[in-house]
Amino acid sequence: MTMHSRGLLLLVSLCCTIITADQNNVNVAINKTYRQISTYPNTGAASNAADNNTAGTLGTKTCSHTGSTSEGVGIPPNVYHWWEVDLGRIYPVHNITVWARKEHNSDIFFDRLYPFIITVDNKTCVNVTSPTSNIIRSNSVTCSSVMYGQVVRLTLTETNRTLNLCEFQIFVCKEGFYGLDCSSPCDKNCDEGCNMTSGFCTRCKKGFWGPELCHHNCSAHCAGPTCQRDDGNCEECQPGFYGEGCSRACGYCQVNTTCHHQDGHCLAGCVSGFAEPLCLQVQVKQENWVVPVVGSLAAALLICIGLVAIVCWCRRSREETEENDQRVAPPVEPESTQDRDRPSSASPISDADTTVYGIIDKDDAEEMHVQEDNYADRALYMQLSPRASDEALLVNIELS
């Protein structure tokens, strides 16, 4: 393919794209409500600026014209002249074309249109200081971004100048197309078109859902053909189904009845043998003897626990008492050596003791009333007459 052929093909393709895009546009400024700061008598009505006629002559009443006071004389001083259109509802405003006035002598009244600012619901869309060409009356401008609004206003940015506006066009995409050039078709499942900028569906066709492009099918168990746009939940379920997307089957509800479409409980109760509220589990019947037997066992268990607690408490109390007695008992003093050597009255006296007593003078013994065969008297004698006892012990040692 030659270079000339490629250039021709590119030009044809570009022209076709432009034509297609133009066909998908629509001017929404026509047949709406119009206002302006003031009106030049007889020829300058505000509606002339959006009558779909771009001829641009004042005499044919195709242009708007400001400048008169309420009395019809002079230009209001220190005022910025403006013109506006109320679109009736919110549109995505982006592409705007303005047309200047031209008379039969080919003069273009650029000073009656420039410089200007366009606002959408009082927010700046674009600020234009001069025309793009000194010989072209139209000027296509775009907002800095797509702006959604209803009232679009053009205002001169210099005072004490009248405004002549011969056509004001706001182009948006036709229903079924979106994009800056309106060349993209909306999704096939969109109903009533789509967002002219993003392409998101305005509404979904019956049987479809999705937060953006309606690509999901509604559940087959929905009672109607539609479901909620954002999550696909059915507004009502077919009899016998409930839950999210009506995807869960009801339990064993009474014959010819159904369950609640949200929580699934049977509206008229369960068939015999199934437990409410969902009627999915088999109901277990309790015999009449079960409750008394279970109650008796529980009472016996409580009694046993009480007895064990009492026994443990009594044992613990006894042990604590014994421990306290041991703490308060006086200590036992150890025996002295003298006490250990001294014979007890209850202890038998050894032969050595007898020998001692045997050598004591009889008269002394009779005087002390000591009997030889009386162990208690002998002990008493030993306690009362330690000297005699010592002497006897000495004699006993010598004899031995």
PDB file of C-alpha atoms in Angstrom, residues 207-353:
ATOM      1  CA  GLY A 207     -33.837  -9.824  35.097  1.00  0.00           C
ATOM      2  CA  PHE A 208     -30.439  -8.148  35.494  1.00  0.00           C
ATOM      3  CA  TRP A 209     -28.581  -6.334  38.239  1.00  0.00           C
ATOM      4  CA  GLY A 210     -25.194  -4.765  38.930  1.00  0.00           C
ATOM      5  CA  PRO A 211     -23.951  -1.558  40.547  1.00  0.00           C
ATOM      6  CA  GLU A 212     -22.470  -0.366  37.260  1.00  0.00           C
ATOM      7  CA  LEU A 213     -23.110  -2.340  34.106  1.00  0.00           C
ATOM      8  CA  CYS A 214     -25.971  -4.758  34.946  1.00  0.00           C
ATOM      9  CA  HIS A 215     -23.949  -7.848  34.034  1.00  0.00           C
ATOM     10  CA  HIS A 216     -25.549 -10.168  36.634  1.00  0.00           C
ATOM     11  CA  ASN A 217     -28.736 -12.206  36.284  1.00  0.00           C
ATOM     12  CA  CYS A 218     -31.431 -12.003  38.934  1.00  0.00           C
ATOM     13  CA  SER A 219     -32.203 -15.247  40.776  1.00  0.00           C
ATOM     14  CA  ALA A 220     -34.665 -17.600  39.089  1.00  0.00           C
ATOM     15  CA  HIS A 221     -36.467 -17.901  42.452  1.00  0.00           C
ATOM     16  CA  CYS A 222     -37.434 -14.233  42.627  1.00  0.00           C
ATOM     17  CA  ALA A 223     -41.202 -13.711  42.646  1.00  0.00           C
ATOM     18  CA  GLY A 224     -40.914 -11.049  39.920  1.00  0.00           C
ATOM     19  CA  PRO A 225     -38.556 -10.489  37.006  1.00  0.00           C
ATOM     20  CA  THR A 226     -36.609  -7.749  38.782  1.00  0.00           C
ATOM     21  CA  CYS A 227     -34.255  -7.644  41.766  1.00  0.00           C
ATOM     22  CA  GLN A 228     -32.456  -4.933  43.696  1.00  0.00           C
ATOM     23  CA  ARG A 229     -29.953  -3.043  41.581  1.00  0.00           C
ATOM     24  CA  ASP A 230     -26.975  -2.993  43.977  1.00  0.00           C
ATOM     25  CA  ASP A 231     -26.941  -6.502  45.508  1.00  0.00           C
ATOM     26  CA  GLY A 232     -29.337  -8.627  43.429  1.00  0.00           C
ATOM     27  CA  ASN A 233     -31.641  -9.444  46.359  1.00  0.00           C
ATOM     28  CA  CYS A 234     -35.188 -10.281  45.349  1.00  0.00           C
ATOM     29  CA  GLU A 235     -37.968  -7.986  46.468  1.00  0.00           C
ATOM     30  CA  GLU A 236     -40.117 -11.103  46.968  1.00  0.00           C
ATOM     31  CA  CYS A 237     -39.320 -14.821  46.657  1.00  0.00           C
ATOM     32  CA  GLN A 238     -41.262 -17.533  44.917  1.00  0.00           C
ATOM     33  CA  PRO A 239     -43.234 -19.743  47.342  1.00  0.00           C
ATOM     34  CA  GLY A 240     -40.918 -22.265  48.962  1.00  0.00           C
ATOM     35  CA  PHE A 241     -37.730 -20.172  48.931  1.00  0.00           C
ATOM     36  CA  TYR A 242     -36.095 -17.559  51.150  1.00  0.00           C
ATOM     37  CA  GLY A 243     -32.802 -15.836  51.968  1.00  0.00           C
ATOM     38  CA  GLU A 244     -30.279 -13.934  49.887  1.00  0.00           C
ATOM     39  CA  GLY A 245     -31.163 -14.297  46.232  1.00  0.00           C
ATOM     40  CA  CYS A 246     -34.034 -16.590  47.317  1.00  0.00           C
ATOM     41  CA  SER A 247     -31.506 -19.416  47.083  1.00  0.00           C
ATOM     42  CA  ARG A 248     -32.558 -21.417  50.178  1.00  0.00           C
ATOM     43  CA  ALA A 249     -35.542 -23.793  50.268  1.00  0.00           C
ATOM     44  CA  CYS A 250     -38.136 -23.553  53.033  1.00  0.00           C
ATOM     45  CA  GLY A 251     -38.481 -26.344  55.602  1.00  0.00           C
ATOM     46  CA  TYR A 252     -41.452 -28.675  56.145  1.00  0.00           C
ATOM     47  CA  CYS A 253     -44.099 -26.008  56.516  1.00  0.00           C
ATOM     48  CA  GLN A 254     -47.810 -26.750  56.783  1.00  0.00           C
ATOM     49  CA  VAL A 255     -49.391 -27.894  53.541  1.00  0.00           C
ATOM     50  CA  ASN A 256     -50.135 -25.066  51.060  1.00  0.00           C
ATOM     51  CA  THR A 257     -48.163 -22.558  53.135  1.00  0.00           C
ATOM     52  CA  THR A 258     -44.707 -21.054  52.743  1.00  0.00           C
ATOM     53  CA  CYS A 259     -41.996 -19.456  54.850  1.00  0.00           C
ATOM     54  CA  HIS A 260     -40.884 -15.859  55.379  1.00  0.00           C
ATOM     55  CA  HIS A 261     -38.800 -14.665  52.436  1.00  0.00           C
ATOM     56  CA  GLN A 262     -36.057 -13.267  54.707  1.00  0.00           C
ATOM     57  CA  ASP A 263     -35.517 -15.492  57.787  1.00  0.00           C
ATOM     58  CA  GLY A 264     -37.249 -18.668  56.548  1.00  0.00           C
ATOM     59  CA  HIS A 265     -39.586 -19.342  59.485  1.00  0.00           C
ATOM     60  CA  CYS A 266     -42.789 -21.133  58.506  1.00  0.00           C
ATOM     61  CA  LEU A 267     -45.640 -18.640  58.611  1.00  0.00           C
ATOM     62  CA  ALA A 268     -48.319 -21.242  59.537  1.00  0.00           C
ATOM     63  CA  GLY A 269     -46.123 -23.617  61.563  1.00  0.00           C
ATOM     64  CA  CYS A 270     -44.561 -26.997  60.788  1.00  0.00           C
ATOM     65  CA  VAL A 271     -46.012 -30.294  59.722  1.00  0.00           C
ATOM     66  CA  SER A 272     -46.231 -32.873  62.488  1.00  0.00           C
ATOM     67  CA  GLY A 273     -42.877 -34.168  63.673  1.00  0.00           C
ATOM     68  CA  PHE A 274     -40.699 -31.116  62.866  1.00  0.00           C
ATOM     69  CA  ALA A 275     -39.460 -28.372  65.170  1.00  0.00           C
ATOM     70  CA  GLU A 276     -40.150 -24.672  64.698  1.00  0.00           C
ATOM     71  CA  PRO A 277     -39.217 -22.106  63.517  1.00  0.00           C
ATOM     72  CA  LEU A 278     -37.485 -23.423  60.370  1.00  0.00           C
ATOM     73  CA  CYS A 279     -39.185 -26.857  60.457  1.00  0.00           C
ATOM     74  CA  LEU A 280     -36.004 -28.586  59.318  1.00  0.00           C
ATOM     75  CA  GLN A 281     -35.132 -30.706  62.406  1.00  0.00           C
ATOM     76  CA  VAL A 282     -37.127 -33.683  63.637  1.00  0.00           C
ATOM     77  CA  GLN A 283     -38.897 -32.940  66.913  1.00  0.00           C
ATOM     78  CA  VAL A 284     -37.931 -35.294  69.807  1.00  0.00           C
ATOM     79  CA  LYS A 285     -40.778 -36.079  72.240  1.00  0.00           C
ATOM     80  CA  GLN A 286     -39.955 -36.439  75.955  1.00  0.00           C
ATOM     81  CA  GLU A 287     -41.594 -39.317  77.895  1.00  0.00           C
ATOM     82  CA  ASN A 288     -43.612 -38.508  81.031  1.00  0.00           C
ATOM     83  CA  TRP A 289     -41.150 -40.339  83.331  1.00  0.00           C
ATOM     84  CA  VAL A 290     -38.109 -38.446  82.143  1.00  0.00           C
ATOM     85  CA  VAL A 291     -38.681 -35.259  84.106  1.00  0.00           C
ATOM     86  CA  PRO A 292     -39.386 -36.898  87.534  1.00  0.00           C
ATOM     87  CA  VAL A 293     -36.406 -39.265  87.257  1.00  0.00           C
ATOM     88  CA  VAL A 294     -34.044 -36.521  86.242  1.00  0.00           C
ATOM     89  CA  GLY A 295     -35.331 -34.381  89.113  1.00  0.00           C
ATOM     90  CA  SER A 296     -34.825 -37.163  91.675  1.00  0.00           C
ATOM     91  CA  LEU A 297     -31.281 -37.850  90.521  1.00  0.00           C
ATOM     92  CA  ALA A 298     -30.456 -34.176  90.737  1.00  0.00           C
ATOM     93  CA  ALA A 299     -31.841 -33.978  94.315  1.00  0.00           C
ATOM     94  CA  ALA A 300     -29.864 -37.055  95.429  1.00  0.00           C
ATOM     95  CA  LEU A 301     -26.709 -35.628  93.963  1.00  0.00           C
ATOM     96  CA  LEU A 302     -27.221 -32.377  95.843  1.00  0.00           C
ATOM     97  CA  ILE A 303     -27.758 -34.261  99.137  1.00  0.00           C
ATOM     98  CA  CYS A 304     -24.539 -36.275  98.665  1.00  0.00           C
ATOM     99  CA  ILE A 305     -22.605 -33.148  97.958  1.00  0.00           C
ATOM    100  CA  GLY A 306     -24.011 -31.562 101.129  1.00  0.00           C
ATOM    101  CA  LEU A 307     -23.074 -34.559 103.344  1.00  0.00           C
ATOM    102  CA  VAL A 308     -19.542 -34.661 102.003  1.00  0.00           C
ATOM    103  CA  ALA A 309     -19.200 -30.963 102.708  1.00  0.00           C
ATOM    104  CA  ILE A 310     -20.402 -31.429 106.331  1.00  0.00           C
ATOM    105  CA  VAL A 311     -17.981 -34.306 107.021  1.00  0.00           C
ATOM    106  CA  CYS A 312     -15.083 -32.350 105.620  1.00  0.00           C
ATOM    107  CA  TRP A 313     -16.043 -29.363 107.738  1.00  0.00           C
ATOM    108  CA  CYS A 314     -16.235 -31.436 110.968  1.00  0.00           C
ATOM    109  CA  ARG A 315     -12.870 -33.076 110.332  1.00  0.00           C
ATOM    110  CA  ARG A 316     -11.308 -29.761 109.636  1.00  0.00           C
ATOM    111  CA  SER A 317     -12.749 -28.283 112.846  1.00  0.00           C
ATOM    112  CA  ARG A 318     -11.360 -31.188 114.963  1.00  0.00           C
ATOM    113  CA  GLU A 319      -7.913 -30.819 113.483  1.00  0.00           C
ATOM    114  CA  GLU A 320      -7.921 -27.108 114.146  1.00  0.00           C
ATOM    115  CA  THR A 321      -8.951 -27.738 117.808  1.00  0.00           C
ATOM    116  CA  GLU A 322      -6.106 -30.209 118.353  1.00  0.00           C
ATOM    117  CA  GLU A 323      -3.618 -27.814 116.861  1.00  0.00           C
ATOM    118  CA  ASN A 324      -4.827 -25.063 119.204  1.00  0.00           C
ATOM    119  CA  ASP A 325      -4.487 -27.353 122.311  1.00  0.00           C
ATOM    120  CA  GLN A 326      -0.942 -28.198 121.379  1.00  0.00           C
ATOM    121  CA  ARG A 327      -0.093 -24.547 121.078  1.00  0.00           C
ATOM    122  CA  VAL A 328      -1.349 -23.656 124.688  1.00  0.00           C
ATOM    123  CA  ALA A 329       0.028 -26.784 126.654  1.00  0.00           C
ATOM    124  CA  PRO A 330       2.875 -25.798 129.153  1.00  0.00           C
ATOM    125  CA  PRO A 331       6.297 -27.225 128.413  1.00  0.00           C
ATOM    126  CA  VAL A 332       7.427 -30.235 130.509  1.00  0.00           C
ATOM    127  CA  GLU A 333      10.427 -29.403 132.739  1.00  0.00           C
ATOM    128  CA  PRO A 334      13.192 -32.024 132.756  1.00  0.00           C
ATOM    129  CA  GLU A 335      13.901 -33.960 136.014  1.00  0.00           C
ATOM    130  CA  SER A 336      16.822 -32.823 138.157  1.00  0.00           C
ATOM    131  CA  THR A 337      19.614 -35.195 139.047  1.00  0.00           C
ATOM    132  CA  GLN A 338      18.552 -35.176 142.707  1.00  0.00           C
ATOM    133  CA  ASP A 339      15.018 -36.175 141.778  1.00  0.00           C
ATOM    134  CA  ARG A 340      16.249 -39.008 139.633  1.00  0.00           C
ATOM    135  CA  ASP A 341      18.456 -40.367 142.565  1.00  0.00           C
ATOM    136  CA  ARG A 342      15.646 -40.085 145.129  1.00  0.00           C
ATOM    137  CA  PRO A 343      13.586 -43.278 145.283  1.00  0.00           C
ATOM    138  CA  SER A 344       9.898 -43.029 144.760  1.00  0.00           C
ATOM    139  CA  SER A 345       7.397 -44.279 147.304  1.00  0.00           C
ATOM    140  CA  ALA A 346       5.925 -46.444 144.601  1.00  0.00           C
ATOM    141  CA  SER A 347       9.276 -47.906 143.549  1.00  0.00           C
ATOM    142  CA  PRO A 348      10.709 -50.988 145.263  1.00  0.00           C
ATOM    143  CA  ILE A 349      13.760 -50.463 147.393  1.00  0.00           C
ATOM    144  CA  SER A 350      16.872 -52.285 146.374  1.00  0.00           C
ATOM    145  CA  ASP A 351      18.954 -54.575 148.559  1.00  0.00           C
ATOM    146  CA  ALA A 352      21.399 -51.799 149.102  1.00  0.00           C
ATOM    147  CA  ASP A 353      18.654 -49.692 150.621  1.00  0.00           C
TER     148      ASP A 353
END
